């Protein structure tokens, strides 16, 4: 039973990533090693973030006046993820859709391997069933959509022919993406939402975030003729 639960969790986490890579056409572009490079940049970025957090942010967040303010400053370090994704996109040749998919899938895959593999191996193989691991697996799929959408917004932000009003909106969304976890945690705490309902809220926000990114990209792609 424990191995069955562990196998279900692994499939729920990693199969969508494999299908996204396989059916997005990236395998035809030979983008595997570019995804690996994106993962390496992800790991380097996380190392830099940990060094910054350890150096400038003490464990006792009460020194900042409150937990909320302390968390706000800590999540500000996530801007490094945007910089890392920007470097990934710059290093990928090809059209826009292949660049954003390679960067997004490579980045998301590295994150899910580093954040979920050990968790599932240690926890999901336990003697007792716990829904928390199913929730973590579903959250990983939400993160896949979010990272692809974020890569799309970063690519759009770098376009010189993007409308200034849209560029402002894109910039705001990118900045908000750094504080999404803080916003979700605060919202769940204030509204006293359960874990499942909180997951639904995250999924709904990510869906809207992704659809908005896709709509802007579709308009830009049609304008530039890069479908």
Short mmCIF file of C-alpha atoms in Angstrom, two decimals:
data_model
loop_
_atom_site.label_atom_id
_atom_site.label_comp_id
_atom_site.label_asym_id
_atom_site.label_seq_id
_atom_site.Cartn_x
_atom_site.Cartn_y
_atom_site.Cartn_z
CA UNK A 1 0.00 0.00 0.00
CA UNK A 2 2.79 2.42 0.86
CA UNK A 3 4.60 1.77 -2.43
CA UNK A 4 1.30 2.17 -4.29
CA UNK A 5 0.73 5.54 -2.64
CA UNK A 6 4.31 6.57 -3.37
CA UNK A 7 3.95 5.54 -7.03
CA UNK A 8 0.73 7.52 -7.37
CA UNK A 9 2.38 10.61 -5.92
CA UNK A 10 5.41 10.32 -8.21
CA UNK A 11 3.17 9.88 -11.25
CA UNK A 12 0.99 12.82 -10.22
CA UNK A 13 4.05 15.05 -9.90
CA UNK A 14 6.29 14.06 -12.80
CA UNK A 15 4.00 12.73 -15.55
CA UNK A 16 2.49 16.18 -16.29
CA UNK A 17 6.02 17.57 -16.63
CA UNK A 18 6.96 14.79 -19.05
CA UNK A 19 3.77 15.29 -21.07
CA UNK A 20 4.34 19.05 -21.17
CA UNK A 21 7.84 18.51 -22.57
CA UNK A 22 6.82 15.75 -24.97
CA UNK A 23 3.69 17.32 -26.45
CA UNK A 24 4.88 20.93 -26.51
CA UNK A 25 7.23 20.10 -29.38
CA UNK A 26 10.39 20.75 -27.39
CA UNK A 27 11.62 17.21 -27.99
CA UNK A 28 11.64 17.96 -31.71
CA UNK A 29 13.83 21.02 -31.11
CA UNK A 30 16.35 19.00 -29.11
CA UNK A 31 15.77 21.26 -26.14
CA UNK A 32 16.65 18.69 -23.47
CA UNK A 33 20.07 20.11 -22.67
CA UNK A 34 18.68 23.63 -22.65
CA UNK A 35 16.20 22.47 -20.02
CA UNK A 36 19.12 20.99 -18.08
CA UNK A 37 20.95 24.32 -18.32
CA UNK A 38 17.83 26.08 -17.06
CA UNK A 39 17.81 23.70 -14.11
CA UNK A 40 21.47 24.43 -13.37
CA UNK A 41 20.78 28.17 -13.38
CA UNK A 42 17.83 27.52 -11.07
CA UNK A 43 20.08 25.72 -8.58
CA UNK A 44 22.69 28.50 -8.75
CA UNK A 45 19.97 31.10 -8.20
CA UNK A 46 18.64 29.26 -5.14
CA UNK A 47 22.18 29.09 -3.73
CA UNK A 48 22.56 32.85 -4.12
CA UNK A 49 19.17 33.39 -2.46
CA UNK A 50 20.11 31.19 0.50
CA UNK A 51 23.38 33.08 0.94
CA UNK A 52 21.56 36.43 0.87
CA UNK A 53 18.93 35.25 3.33
CA UNK A 54 21.53 33.82 5.68
CA UNK A 55 23.62 37.01 5.51
CA UNK A 56 21.07 39.81 5.66
CA UNK A 57 17.95 38.28 7.22
CA UNK A 58 18.18 36.87 10.76
CA UNK A 59 16.08 33.94 11.87
CA UNK A 60 14.26 36.06 14.39
CA UNK A 61 11.93 38.10 12.17
CA UNK A 62 10.59 40.01 15.20
CA UNK A 63 13.56 42.32 14.74
CA UNK A 64 11.75 43.73 11.72
CA UNK A 65 8.74 44.68 13.85
CA UNK A 66 6.38 41.90 12.77
CA UNK A 67 6.31 38.55 11.04
CA UNK A 68 4.52 40.06 8.04
CA UNK A 69 7.15 42.72 7.45
CA UNK A 70 9.94 40.21 7.94
CA UNK A 71 8.35 37.81 5.43
CA UNK A 72 7.89 40.70 2.99
CA UNK A 73 11.60 41.45 2.99
CA UNK A 74 12.47 37.77 2.69
CA UNK A 75 10.17 37.23 -0.28
CA UNK A 76 11.77 40.25 -1.95
CA UNK A 77 14.79 38.01 -2.52
CA UNK A 78 12.62 36.03 -4.97
CA UNK A 79 13.30 38.78 -7.49
CA UNK A 80 16.48 36.77 -8.11
CA UNK A 81 14.26 34.12 -9.73
CA UNK A 82 13.15 36.66 -12.32
CA UNK A 83 16.77 37.56 -13.02
CA UNK A 84 17.69 33.89 -13.32
CA UNK A 85 14.83 33.20 -15.74
CA UNK A 86 15.92 36.21 -17.77
CA UNK A 87 19.41 34.73 -18.16
CA UNK A 88 17.86 31.39 -19.14
CA UNK A 89 15.77 33.03 -21.85
CA UNK A 90 18.77 34.95 -23.18
CA UNK A 91 20.71 31.70 -23.55
CA UNK A 92 18.03 29.90 -25.58
CA UNK A 93 17.98 30.43 -29.35
CA UNK A 94 14.84 30.12 -31.41
CA UNK A 95 11.33 31.51 -31.52
CA UNK A 96 9.39 32.89 -28.61
CA UNK A 97 7.26 29.85 -27.85
CA UNK A 98 10.25 27.48 -27.72
CA UNK A 99 12.20 29.90 -25.52
CA UNK A 100 9.47 30.38 -22.92
CA UNK A 101 8.51 26.69 -22.83
CA UNK A 102 12.13 25.54 -22.50
CA UNK A 103 12.86 28.07 -19.77
CA UNK A 104 9.60 27.47 -17.91
CA UNK A 105 9.66 23.67 -18.04
CA UNK A 106 13.38 23.45 -17.25
CA UNK A 107 13.06 25.83 -14.31
CA UNK A 108 9.91 24.14 -12.95
CA UNK A 109 11.41 20.65 -13.33
CA UNK A 110 14.50 21.60 -11.35
CA UNK A 111 12.32 23.06 -8.61
CA UNK A 112 10.04 20.03 -8.39
CA UNK A 113 12.99 17.63 -8.25
CA UNK A 114 14.73 19.56 -5.48
CA UNK A 115 11.60 20.33 -3.46
CA UNK A 116 9.48 17.22 -3.93
CA UNK A 117 11.73 14.19 -4.55
CA UNK A 118 13.04 13.87 -0.98
CA UNK A 119 9.66 14.83 0.49
CA UNK A 120 7.89 12.03 -1.38
CA UNK A 121 10.63 9.48 -0.78
CA UNK A 122 10.63 10.06 2.96
CA UNK A 123 6.98 10.92 3.55
CA UNK A 124 4.83 9.22 0.91
CA UNK A 125 6.44 5.86 1.69
CA UNK A 126 5.33 6.08 5.31
CA UNK A 127 3.04 3.55 6.89
CA UNK A 128 0.12 6.00 7.21
CA UNK A 129 -1.68 7.67 4.33
CA UNK A 130 -1.72 11.46 4.42
CA UNK A 131 -3.48 13.80 1.99
CA UNK A 132 -0.70 16.38 2.37
CA UNK A 133 1.41 14.56 -0.22
CA UNK A 134 -1.41 14.57 -2.78
CA UNK A 135 -1.82 18.28 -2.15
CA UNK A 136 1.90 18.87 -2.65
CA UNK A 137 1.76 16.96 -5.92
CA UNK A 138 -1.18 19.00 -7.19
CA UNK A 139 0.60 22.18 -6.13
CA UNK A 140 3.60 21.12 -8.24
CA UNK A 141 1.37 21.04 -11.32
CA UNK A 142 0.14 24.53 -10.48
CA UNK A 143 3.75 25.69 -10.23
CA UNK A 144 4.48 24.29 -13.69
CA UNK A 145 1.82 26.56 -15.21
CA UNK A 146 3.01 29.49 -13.14
CA UNK A 147 6.66 29.18 -14.15
CA UNK A 148 5.78 28.95 -17.85
CA UNK A 149 3.56 32.01 -17.49
CA UNK A 150 6.32 33.88 -15.63
CA UNK A 151 8.84 33.01 -18.36
CA UNK A 152 6.33 34.31 -20.91
CA UNK A 153 5.94 37.60 -19.06
CA UNK A 154 9.71 38.04 -18.78
CA UNK A 155 10.06 37.42 -22.52
CA UNK A 156 7.29 39.94 -23.19
CA UNK A 157 8.91 42.48 -20.87
CA UNK A 158 12.09 42.31 -22.95
CA UNK A 159 10.28 43.13 -26.21
CA UNK A 160 10.84 46.69 -27.36
CA UNK A 161 7.65 46.78 -29.41
CA UNK A 162 5.35 45.90 -26.50
CA UNK A 163 2.76 48.58 -25.74
CA UNK A 164 3.85 50.77 -22.82
CA UNK A 165 0.60 50.20 -20.94
CA UNK A 166 0.95 46.46 -21.32
CA UNK A 167 4.59 46.66 -20.31
CA UNK A 168 3.54 48.35 -17.06
CA UNK A 169 0.96 45.65 -16.39
CA UNK A 170 3.51 42.92 -17.15
CA UNK A 171 6.01 44.52 -14.75
CA UNK A 172 3.42 44.69 -11.98
CA UNK A 173 2.50 41.03 -12.49
CA UNK A 174 6.15 40.00 -12.36
CA UNK A 175 6.70 41.88 -9.12
CA UNK A 176 3.53 40.43 -7.61
CA UNK A 177 4.66 36.94 -8.59
CA UNK A 178 7.57 37.33 -6.16
CA UNK A 179 5.14 37.89 -3.29
CA UNK A 180 2.49 35.35 -4.31
CA UNK A 181 3.32 32.98 -1.46
CA UNK A 182 3.04 35.79 1.09
CA UNK A 183 -0.27 36.92 -0.42
CA UNK A 184 -1.68 33.39 -0.40
CA UNK A 185 -0.55 32.70 3.16
CA UNK A 186 -2.04 35.98 4.37
CA UNK A 187 -5.31 35.38 2.51
CA UNK A 188 -5.63 31.82 3.79
CA UNK A 189 -4.90 32.98 7.34
CA UNK A 190 -7.34 35.92 7.22
CA UNK A 191 -10.19 33.96 5.63
CA UNK A 192 -9.29 30.81 7.60
CA UNK A 193 -9.39 28.66 4.50
CA UNK A 194 -8.68 24.95 4.65
CA UNK A 195 -5.79 23.36 2.80
CA UNK A 196 -7.95 22.11 -0.07
CA UNK A 197 -9.77 25.41 -0.50
CA UNK A 198 -6.44 27.22 -0.33
CA UNK A 199 -5.17 24.96 -3.10
CA UNK A 200 -8.22 25.84 -5.19
CA UNK A 201 -7.52 29.55 -4.67
CA UNK A 202 -3.90 29.07 -5.79
CA UNK A 203 -5.05 27.13 -8.84
CA UNK A 204 -7.63 29.76 -9.80
CA UNK A 205 -5.10 32.58 -9.45
CA UNK A 206 -2.50 30.68 -11.48
CA UNK A 207 -5.06 29.90 -14.18
CA UNK A 208 -5.99 33.57 -14.50
CA UNK A 209 -2.29 34.51 -14.41
CA UNK A 210 -1.50 32.02 -17.18
CA UNK A 211 -4.46 32.95 -19.37
CA UNK A 212 -3.59 36.64 -19.14
CA UNK A 213 0.04 35.92 -20.06
CA UNK A 214 -1.11 33.75 -22.96
CA UNK A 215 -3.47 36.42 -24.27
CA UNK A 216 -0.70 39.05 -24.33
CA UNK A 217 1.73 36.61 -25.93
CA UNK A 218 -0.84 35.61 -28.57
CA UNK A 219 -1.38 39.25 -29.51
CA UNK A 220 2.38 39.86 -29.68
CA UNK A 221 2.97 36.67 -31.69
CA UNK A 222 0.27 37.63 -34.19
CA UNK A 223 1.76 41.10 -34.54
CA UNK A 224 5.25 39.73 -35.12
CA UNK A 225 4.16 36.70 -37.14
CA UNK A 226 6.05 34.21 -34.93
CA UNK A 227 3.47 31.47 -34.53
#
